XYZ file of C-alpha atoms in Angstrom:
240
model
C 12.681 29.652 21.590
C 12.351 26.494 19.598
C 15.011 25.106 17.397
C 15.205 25.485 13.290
C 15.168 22.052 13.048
C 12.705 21.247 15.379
C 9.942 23.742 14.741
C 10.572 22.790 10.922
C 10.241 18.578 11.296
C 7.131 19.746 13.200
C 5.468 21.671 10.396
C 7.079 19.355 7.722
C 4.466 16.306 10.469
C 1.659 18.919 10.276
C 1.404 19.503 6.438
C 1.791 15.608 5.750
C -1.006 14.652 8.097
C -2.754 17.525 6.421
C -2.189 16.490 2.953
C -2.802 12.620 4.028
C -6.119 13.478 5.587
C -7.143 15.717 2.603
C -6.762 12.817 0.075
C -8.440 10.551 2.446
C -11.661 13.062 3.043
C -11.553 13.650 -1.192
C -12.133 9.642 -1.418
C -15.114 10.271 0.570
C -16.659 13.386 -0.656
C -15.928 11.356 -4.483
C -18.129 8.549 -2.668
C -20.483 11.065 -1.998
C -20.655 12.477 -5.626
C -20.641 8.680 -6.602
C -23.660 7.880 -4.879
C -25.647 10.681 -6.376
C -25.172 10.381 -9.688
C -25.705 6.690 -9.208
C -28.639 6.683 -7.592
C -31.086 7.488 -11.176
C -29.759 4.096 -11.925
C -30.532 2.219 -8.856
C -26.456 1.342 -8.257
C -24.616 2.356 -5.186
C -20.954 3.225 -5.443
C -19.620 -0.526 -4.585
C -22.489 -2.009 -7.484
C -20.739 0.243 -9.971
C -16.930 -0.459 -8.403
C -18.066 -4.132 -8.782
C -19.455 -4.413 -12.601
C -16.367 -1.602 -13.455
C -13.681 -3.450 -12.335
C -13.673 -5.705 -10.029
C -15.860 -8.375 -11.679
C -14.934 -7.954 -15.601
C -10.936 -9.516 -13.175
C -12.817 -11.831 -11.256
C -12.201 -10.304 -7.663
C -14.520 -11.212 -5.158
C -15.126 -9.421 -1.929
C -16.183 -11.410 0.938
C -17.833 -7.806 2.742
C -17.766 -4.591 2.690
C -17.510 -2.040 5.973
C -20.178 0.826 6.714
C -20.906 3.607 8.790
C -23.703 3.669 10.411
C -25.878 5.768 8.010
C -25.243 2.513 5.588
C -22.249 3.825 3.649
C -19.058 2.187 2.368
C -16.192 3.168 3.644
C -14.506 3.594 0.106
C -10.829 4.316 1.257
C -10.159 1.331 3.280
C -13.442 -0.636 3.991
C -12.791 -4.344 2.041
C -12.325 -7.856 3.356
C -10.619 -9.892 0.589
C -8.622 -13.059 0.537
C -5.545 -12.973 -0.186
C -5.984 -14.324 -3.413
C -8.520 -11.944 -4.653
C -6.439 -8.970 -3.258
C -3.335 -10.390 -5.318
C -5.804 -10.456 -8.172
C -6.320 -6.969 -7.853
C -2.796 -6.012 -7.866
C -1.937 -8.254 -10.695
C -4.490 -5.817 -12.201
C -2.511 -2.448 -10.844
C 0.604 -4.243 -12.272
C -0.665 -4.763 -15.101
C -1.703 -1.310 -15.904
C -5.661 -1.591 -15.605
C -5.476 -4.065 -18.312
C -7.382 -7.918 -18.136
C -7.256 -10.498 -20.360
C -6.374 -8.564 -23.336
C -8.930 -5.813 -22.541
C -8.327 -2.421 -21.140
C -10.564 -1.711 -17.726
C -8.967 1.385 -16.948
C -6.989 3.369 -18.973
C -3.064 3.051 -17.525
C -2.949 7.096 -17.635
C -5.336 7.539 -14.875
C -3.951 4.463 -13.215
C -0.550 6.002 -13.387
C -1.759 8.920 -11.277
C -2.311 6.736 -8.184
C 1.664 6.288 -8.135
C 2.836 9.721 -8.567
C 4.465 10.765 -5.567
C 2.899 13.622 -3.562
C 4.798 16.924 -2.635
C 3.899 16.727 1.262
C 5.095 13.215 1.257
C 7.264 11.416 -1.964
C 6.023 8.191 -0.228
C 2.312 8.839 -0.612
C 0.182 8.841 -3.636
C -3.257 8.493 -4.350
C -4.297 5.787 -1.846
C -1.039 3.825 -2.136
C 1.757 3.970 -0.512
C 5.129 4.535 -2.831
C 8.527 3.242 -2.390
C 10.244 6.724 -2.987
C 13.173 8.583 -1.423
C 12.509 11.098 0.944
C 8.968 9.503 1.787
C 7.689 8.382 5.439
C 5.037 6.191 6.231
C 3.117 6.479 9.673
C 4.187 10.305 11.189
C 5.874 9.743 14.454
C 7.223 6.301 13.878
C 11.117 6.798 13.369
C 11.482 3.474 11.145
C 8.585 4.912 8.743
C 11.173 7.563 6.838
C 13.180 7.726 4.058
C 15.918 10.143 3.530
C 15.690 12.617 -0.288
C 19.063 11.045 -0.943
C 18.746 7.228 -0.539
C 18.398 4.762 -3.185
C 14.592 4.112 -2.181
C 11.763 4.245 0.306
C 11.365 3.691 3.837
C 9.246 0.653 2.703
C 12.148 -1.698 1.247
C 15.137 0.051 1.641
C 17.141 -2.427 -0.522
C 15.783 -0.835 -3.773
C 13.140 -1.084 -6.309
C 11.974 2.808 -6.199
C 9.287 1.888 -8.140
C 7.102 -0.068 -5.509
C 3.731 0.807 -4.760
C 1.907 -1.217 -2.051
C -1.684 -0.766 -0.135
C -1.059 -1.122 3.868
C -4.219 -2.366 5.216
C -5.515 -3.011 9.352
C -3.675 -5.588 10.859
C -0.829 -5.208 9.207
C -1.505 -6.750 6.481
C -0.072 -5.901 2.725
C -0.538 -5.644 -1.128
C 3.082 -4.890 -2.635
C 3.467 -4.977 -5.968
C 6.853 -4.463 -8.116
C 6.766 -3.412 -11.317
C 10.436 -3.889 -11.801
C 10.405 -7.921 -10.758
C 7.057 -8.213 -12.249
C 5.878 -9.195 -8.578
C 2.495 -8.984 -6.583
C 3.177 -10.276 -3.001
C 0.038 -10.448 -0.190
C 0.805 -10.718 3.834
C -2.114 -11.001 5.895
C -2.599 -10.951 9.117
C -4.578 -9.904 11.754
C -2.837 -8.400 14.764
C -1.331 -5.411 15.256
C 0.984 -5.799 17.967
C 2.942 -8.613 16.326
C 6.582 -7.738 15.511
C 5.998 -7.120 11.628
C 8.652 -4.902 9.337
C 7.828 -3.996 5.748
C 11.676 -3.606 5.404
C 12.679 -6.995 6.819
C 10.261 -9.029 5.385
C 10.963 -7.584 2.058
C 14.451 -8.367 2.696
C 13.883 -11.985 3.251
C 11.995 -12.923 0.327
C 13.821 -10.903 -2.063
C 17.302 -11.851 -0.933
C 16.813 -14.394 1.724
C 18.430 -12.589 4.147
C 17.240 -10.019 6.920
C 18.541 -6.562 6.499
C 21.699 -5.024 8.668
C 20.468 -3.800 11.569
C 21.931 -2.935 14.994
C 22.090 -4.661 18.047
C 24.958 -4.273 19.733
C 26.235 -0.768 20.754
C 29.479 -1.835 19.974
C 28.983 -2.791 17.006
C 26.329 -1.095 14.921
C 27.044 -1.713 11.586
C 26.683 -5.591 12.969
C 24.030 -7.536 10.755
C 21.826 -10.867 11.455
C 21.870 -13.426 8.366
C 19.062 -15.550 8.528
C 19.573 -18.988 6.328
C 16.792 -18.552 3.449
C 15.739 -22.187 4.303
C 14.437 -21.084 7.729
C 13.366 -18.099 7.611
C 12.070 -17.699 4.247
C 9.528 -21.303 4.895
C 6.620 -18.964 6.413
C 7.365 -16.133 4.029
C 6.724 -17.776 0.987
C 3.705 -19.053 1.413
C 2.207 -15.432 1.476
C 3.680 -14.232 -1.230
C 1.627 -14.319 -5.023
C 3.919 -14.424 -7.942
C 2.281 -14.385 -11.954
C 4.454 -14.724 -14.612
């Protein structure tokens, strides 16, 4: 017989995977719908996402994946600098509005950070900074607890941040709270990258407690913010 707990963490793994992939196959059946509709005009779905949004902010993407029928991966298929992907979030953070003009209205924007029921850490597309949430299934580090103070993402705080967790590990966070948009790229995905540490070190200049000694696990490494923060800077985008 399995175990409660067991047989429940497993079906808690199943629905979230479910849910996850739902949302991910909805993107692409709206690219679908997109495409029709779009095609009297003469516009694919990334013409339209273009002269929508991304141009009236002044985002420029350097390419754009496909399958091999010829269409855009919507959900995750962009190759942007980081300072056109900072633009972008500027634009989340700013609640869909641009130099005094409203692209989107902030209601619908707001739906992309409500947290899901499967997962509190997932929302539409972005990945929240809420209690109880998990990131990856299967990876222990990826999970939040209902009753901590925030996400699995930054577990110092700010509940409120949403980021966009692209291949390679890199990252788009952005925090309302601090007024922040901060960009990591990178392009390998065996390096040694933590969302939690590296949050930690440019927020407080200091890495978070962790364990390394078995007798001694509430033992922490301090890293002096003058070395360890030098790299860390540089990829982060800050606009007043």
């Amino acid at each position: 017989h399995r175990k409660p707990a067991k047989f429940a963490h497993r079906a808690l793994r199943k629905s979230v995977r479910a849910e996850e992939r739902a949302r991910q196959c909805a993107v692409l059946w709206f690219g679908e719908i997109m495409k029709r509709k779009l095609a009297t005009r003469k516009q694919t779905p990334l013409d339209y996402l273009k002269q929508r949004i991304l141009e009236p902010i002044g985002v420029e993407v350097g390419d754009w994946v496909h399958d091999a029928s010829g269409n855009p991966h919507i959900p995750n298929g962009a190759h942007l600098t980081a300072r056109n992907w900072a633009k972008y979030g500027q634009w989340l953070l700013q609640g869909g509005e641009w130099n005094g003009k409203q692209i989107v209205r902030k209601n619908l924007l707001d739906e992309l950070v409500k947290p899901s029921k499967a997962n509190p850490g997932h929302g539409l597309a972005l990945w929240l900074n809420q209690p109880g949430g998990q990131g990856a299934v299967g990876v222990a580090g990826q999970k939040s607890e209902p009753g901590d103070t925030a996400g699995w993402i930054y577990r110092g705080g700010h509940s409120d941040l949403f980021a966009a967790l692209g291949a390679g590990k890199c990252r788009m966070y952005v925090i309302p709270s601090l007024k922040m948009v901060v960009v990591r790229q990178a392009d390998n995905k065996s390096d040694r990258f933590d969302d939690n540490t590296f949050l930690s070190l440019l927020l407080t200049g200091q890495s978070p407690d962790r364990s390394y000694s078995r007798t001694s696990p509430s033992a922490s490494c301090r890293v002096p913010l003058s070395r360890s923060l030098r790299s860390t800077r540089r990829e982060a985008f800050r606009r007043r």
